[in-house]
PDB file of C-alpha atoms in Angstrom:
ATOM      1  CA  MET M   7     -49.166  82.725  72.358  1.00 63.00           C
ATOM      2  CA  ASP M   8     -52.846  83.332  71.986  1.00 72.00           C
ATOM      3  CA  GLY M   9     -54.007  80.586  74.266  1.00 70.00           C
ATOM      4  CA  GLY M  10     -51.424  78.095  71.848  1.00 66.00           C
ATOM      5  CA  LYS M  11     -52.686  78.812  68.594  1.00 66.00           C
ATOM      6  CA  VAL M  12     -49.860  80.257  67.816  1.00 64.00           C
ATOM      7  CA  LEU M  13     -47.642  76.972  68.699  1.00 63.00           C
ATOM      8  CA  PHE M  14     -50.177  74.692  67.415  1.00 66.00           C
ATOM      9  CA  PRO M  15     -52.573  76.229  64.844  1.00 62.00           C
ATOM     10  CA  HIS M  16     -55.829  74.803  63.906  1.00 66.00           C
ATOM     11  CA  ASP M  17     -54.988  71.564  61.986  1.00 72.00           C
ATOM     12  CA  VAL M  18     -57.866  70.669  59.461  1.00 71.00           C
ATOM     13  CA  LEU M  19     -56.311  67.007  58.894  1.00 71.00           C
ATOM     14  CA  GLN M  20     -56.199  66.431  62.735  1.00 73.00           C
ATOM     15  CA  THR M  21     -59.728  67.810  63.379  1.00 72.00           C
ATOM     16  CA  CYS M  22     -61.061  65.599  60.474  1.00 70.00           C
ATOM     17  CA  TRP M  23     -59.348  62.129  61.657  1.00 68.00           C
ATOM     18  CA  GLY M  24     -60.311  63.132  65.585  1.00 67.00           C
ATOM     19  CA  LYS M  25     -63.769  63.569  65.098  1.00 64.00           C
ATOM     20  CA  LYS M  26     -66.364  61.622  66.891  1.00 51.00           C
ATOM     21  CA  LEU M  27     -67.318  60.112  63.681  1.00 52.00           C
ATOM     22  CA  ARG M  28     -64.321  58.059  63.478  1.00 67.00           C
ATOM     23  CA  ASN M  29     -64.237  54.755  64.754  1.00 74.00           C
ATOM     24  CA  LYS M  30     -61.526  54.980  67.690  1.00 79.00           C
ATOM     25  CA  ASP M  31     -61.991  51.359  68.293  1.00 89.00           C
ATOM     26  CA  LEU M  32     -60.700  50.267  64.893  1.00 91.00           C
ATOM     27  CA  VAL M  33     -56.892  50.114  63.110  1.00 91.00           C
ATOM     28  CA  SER M  34     -56.144  49.747  59.355  1.00 92.00           C
ATOM     29  CA  LEU M  35     -54.115  46.448  58.669  1.00 94.00           C
ATOM     30  CA  ASP M  36     -51.657  48.386  56.356  1.00 93.00           C
ATOM     31  CA  ALA M  37     -51.101  50.108  59.933  1.00 92.00           C
ATOM     32  CA  ILE M  38     -50.034  47.217  61.371  1.00 95.00           C
ATOM     33  CA  LYS M  39     -47.947  46.057  58.404  1.00 94.00           C
ATOM     34  CA  ILE M  40     -46.048  49.096  58.397  1.00 92.00           C
ATOM     35  CA  ASN M  41     -45.498  48.691  62.197  1.00 93.00           C
ATOM     36  CA  LEU M  42     -44.072  45.360  61.876  1.00 93.00           C
ATOM     37  CA  THR M  43     -41.686  46.908  59.439  1.00 91.00           C
ATOM     38  CA  ARG M  44     -40.369  48.550  62.538  1.00 91.00           C
ATOM     39  CA  ASN M  45     -40.983  45.904  65.176  1.00 93.00           C
ATOM     40  CA  LYS M  46     -39.713  42.691  63.451  1.00 91.00           C
ATOM     41  CA  GLU M  47     -40.305  40.359  66.552  1.00 95.00           C
ATOM     42  CA  GLU M  48     -44.023  40.754  66.203  1.00 96.00           C
ATOM     43  CA  THR M  49     -46.485  39.331  63.770  1.00 96.00           C
ATOM     44  CA  ILE M  50     -50.132  40.654  62.556  1.00 95.00           C
ATOM     45  CA  GLU M  51     -51.651  38.301  64.960  1.00 97.00           C
ATOM     46  CA  SER M  52     -49.460  39.384  67.795  1.00 97.00           C
ATOM     47  CA  ILE M  53     -50.298  42.661  67.350  1.00 96.00           C
ATOM     48  CA  ARG M  54     -53.919  42.048  66.561  1.00 96.00           C
ATOM     49  CA  ILE M  55     -54.151  39.982  70.127  1.00 97.00           C
ATOM     50  CA  LYS M  56     -52.051  42.993  72.311  1.00 96.00           C
ATOM     51  CA  LEU M  57     -54.848  46.196  70.535  1.00 95.00           C
ATOM     52  CA  LYS M  58     -57.825  43.670  71.285  1.00 96.00           C
ATOM     53  CA  GLU M  59     -56.334  42.524  74.666  1.00 97.00           C
ATOM     54  CA  TYR M  60     -55.097  45.515  75.953  1.00 96.00           C
ATOM     55  CA  TYR M  61     -57.044  48.560  74.419  1.00 95.00           C
ATOM     56  CA  ASN M  62     -60.203  46.748  72.901  1.00 95.00           C
ATOM     57  CA  ILE M  63     -59.255  47.575  69.210  1.00 94.00           C
ATOM     58  CA  GLU M  64     -60.038  45.642  66.120  1.00 94.00           C
ATOM     59  CA  VAL M  65     -57.951  45.370  62.983  1.00 95.00           C
ATOM     60  CA  GLY M  66     -59.731  46.016  60.139  1.00 93.00           C
ATOM     61  CA  ASN M  67     -59.181  45.659  56.123  1.00 91.00           C
ATOM     62  CA  TYR M  68     -59.737  48.928  54.816  1.00 87.00           C
ATOM     63  CA  LYS M  69     -57.765  52.057  53.643  1.00 85.00           C
ATOM     64  CA  PRO M  70     -58.647  55.568  55.692  1.00 81.00           C
ATOM     65  CA  ALA M  71     -59.499  57.998  53.616  1.00 81.00           C
ATOM     66  CA  LEU M  72     -60.655  61.690  53.959  1.00 82.00           C
ATOM     67  CA  THR M  73     -64.231  62.209  52.909  1.00 83.00           C
ATOM     68  CA  ALA M  74     -65.619  64.473  50.292  1.00 87.00           C
ATOM     69  CA  ASN M  75     -66.624  67.147  53.037  1.00 87.00           C
ATOM     70  CA  GLU M  76     -63.113  66.520  54.535  1.00 85.00           C
ATOM     71  CA  LEU M  77     -61.230  67.240  51.467  1.00 87.00           C
ATOM     72  CA  GLN M  78     -63.105  70.413  50.668  1.00 89.00           C
ATOM     73  CA  GLU M  79     -62.358  71.663  54.475  1.00 86.00           C
ATOM     74  CA  TYR M  80     -58.671  70.736  53.758  1.00 87.00           C
ATOM     75  CA  TYR M  81     -58.491  72.556  50.344  1.00 90.00           C
ATOM     76  CA  GLU M  82     -60.213  75.620  51.686  1.00 89.00           C
ATOM     77  CA  ALA M  83     -58.074  75.988  55.258  1.00 86.00           C
ATOM     78  CA  VAL M  84     -54.798  75.276  52.718  1.00 87.00           C
ATOM     79  CA  LYS M  85     -56.207  78.665  50.645  1.00 87.00           C
ATOM     80  CA  ASN M  86     -57.661  80.808  53.259  1.00 88.00           C
ATOM     81  CA  GLU M  87     -55.423  79.831  56.637  1.00 85.00           C
ATOM     82  CA  CYS M  88     -52.324  79.846  54.719  1.00 86.00           C
ATOM     83  CA  LEU M  89     -51.222  76.283  55.796  1.00 84.00           C
ATOM     84  CA  TRP M  90     -47.806  75.672  54.110  1.00 90.00           C
ATOM     85  CA  GLU M  91     -46.648  79.491  54.351  1.00 91.00           C
ATOM     86  CA  ASN M  92     -47.382  78.926  58.133  1.00 85.00           C
ATOM     87  CA  PHE M  93     -45.768  75.532  58.291  1.00 86.00           C
ATOM     88  CA  CYS M  94     -42.860  76.737  56.415  1.00 92.00           C
ATOM     89  CA  ASN M  95     -42.379  79.771  58.751  1.00 89.00           C
ATOM     90  CA  GLN M  96     -42.309  77.370  61.518  1.00 87.00           C
ATOM     91  CA  ILE M  97     -38.918  75.954  59.876  1.00 92.00           C
ATOM     92  CA  HIS M  98     -35.129  77.490  60.433  1.00 93.00           C
ATOM     93  CA  ILE M  99     -32.929  76.081  57.622  1.00 95.00           C
ATOM     94  CA  PRO M 100     -29.169  76.358  58.905  1.00 95.00           C
ATOM     95  CA  GLY M 101     -26.815  77.805  56.440  1.00 94.00           C
ATOM     96  CA  ASP M 102     -29.928  79.034  54.163  1.00 95.00           C
ATOM     97  CA  LYS M 103     -28.052  82.614  54.146  1.00 94.00           C
ATOM     98  CA  SER M 104     -29.550  83.633  51.065  1.00 96.00           C
ATOM     99  CA  GLY M 105     -33.209  82.202  51.800  1.00 95.00           C
ATOM    100  CA  LYS M 106     -32.771  79.754  48.367  1.00 97.00           C
ATOM    101  CA  MET M 107     -33.872  76.880  50.088  1.00 96.00           C
ATOM    102  CA  MET M 108     -36.713  78.375  52.444  1.00 96.00           C
ATOM    103  CA  SER M 109     -38.073  79.617  48.728  1.00 97.00           C
ATOM    104  CA  ASP M 110     -38.018  76.592  46.934  1.00 96.00           C
ATOM    105  CA  LEU M 111     -39.756  75.232  49.733  1.00 96.00           C
ATOM    106  CA  LEU M 112     -42.541  77.840  49.928  1.00 97.00           C
ATOM    107  CA  ASP M 113     -42.759  77.295  46.220  1.00 97.00           C
ATOM    108  CA  VAL M 114     -43.679  73.547  46.519  1.00 95.00           C
ATOM    109  CA  PRO M 115     -47.529  74.216  46.120  1.00 95.00           C
ATOM    110  CA  ASN M 116     -46.366  75.373  42.527  1.00 94.00           C
ATOM    111  CA  LYS M 117     -44.358  72.598  41.257  1.00 93.00           C
ATOM    112  CA  PRO M 118     -46.706  70.341  38.707  1.00 90.00           C
ATOM    113  CA  GLU M 119     -45.733  66.621  40.828  1.00 87.00           C
ATOM    114  CA  TYR M 120     -47.228  68.523  44.207  1.00 90.00           C
ATOM    115  CA  GLU M 121     -49.803  71.019  43.236  1.00 92.00           C
ATOM    116  CA  TRP M 122     -52.741  68.572  43.774  1.00 91.00           C
ATOM    117  CA  ALA M 123     -51.984  68.319  47.376  1.00 91.00           C
ATOM    118  CA  PHE M 124     -52.552  71.923  47.600  1.00 92.00           C
ATOM    119  CA  LYS M 125     -55.137  73.227  45.127  1.00 92.00           C
ATOM    120  CA  GLU M 126     -58.828  71.234  44.310  1.00 91.00           C
ATOM    121  CA  GLY M 127     -59.584  69.385  41.544  1.00 90.00           C
ATOM    122  CA  ILE M 128     -56.319  68.525  40.232  1.00 91.00           C
ATOM    123  CA  LEU M 129     -55.884  64.539  39.178  1.00 90.00           C
ATOM    124  CA  HIS M 130     -52.950  62.916  40.310  1.00 86.00           C
ATOM    125  CA  SER M 131     -51.253  59.511  41.028  1.00 86.00           C
ATOM    126  CA  VAL M 132     -48.822  58.295  43.641  1.00 85.00           C
ATOM    127  CA  ASP M 133     -44.893  57.305  42.070  1.00 88.00           C
ATOM    128  CA  TYR M 134     -44.209  54.512  44.711  1.00 88.00           C
ATOM    129  CA  ASP M 135     -40.881  54.407  43.132  1.00 91.00           C
ATOM    130  CA  LYS M 136     -40.061  57.891  44.027  1.00 87.00           C
ATOM    131  CA  GLY M 137     -39.145  58.990  47.632  1.00 85.00           C
ATOM    132  CA  PHE M 138     -37.402  57.079  50.913  1.00 89.00           C
ATOM    133  CA  LEU M 139     -40.832  56.355  52.730  1.00 88.00           C
ATOM    134  CA  LEU M 140     -42.701  55.280  48.966  1.00 88.00           C
ATOM    135  CA  LYS M 141     -40.381  52.871  48.254  1.00 90.00           C
ATOM    136  CA  LYS M 142     -40.504  51.314  51.810  1.00 89.00           C
ATOM    137  CA  TYR M 143     -43.455  50.991  51.749  1.00 89.00           C
ATOM    138  CA  LYS M 144     -44.959  50.436  48.586  1.00 89.00           C
ATOM    139  CA  TYR M 145     -45.732  47.070  49.183  1.00 85.00           C
ATOM    140  CA  ILE M 146     -48.117  48.035  51.507  1.00 87.00           C
ATOM    141  CA  LEU M 147     -49.757  50.836  50.044  1.00 82.00           C
ATOM    142  CA  ALA M 148     -49.688  50.344  46.613  1.00 81.00           C
TER     143      ALA M 148
END
């Protein structure tokens, strides 16, 4: 298993968010709002108090984002480490005897609506009216 690397290959996004440069004592207000959709008995203030009291974590009104260097590292990893292909190769699709579903999944990076996530320099916008989770969290994320 090559020291776990076969099971858990390098994940550039996890590396970026796990760096010591990130403030581990701060969580986004948007993350709290998303949490509220799953924990109806809570409030922003009740979660804020628990985070501070139990974990010494503050809530900040900011949008987490990758830096330009982190995005560059991500796009290089997508290209050089075949991240999408490696991800797809870990998926078993029951009933896909012809391989069509897997082929379509592997082709996602070539679809114009998703190409920006795999190739650097492509402008994009998010359509919050497409997809279950995007619709669900539109009022928080948009």
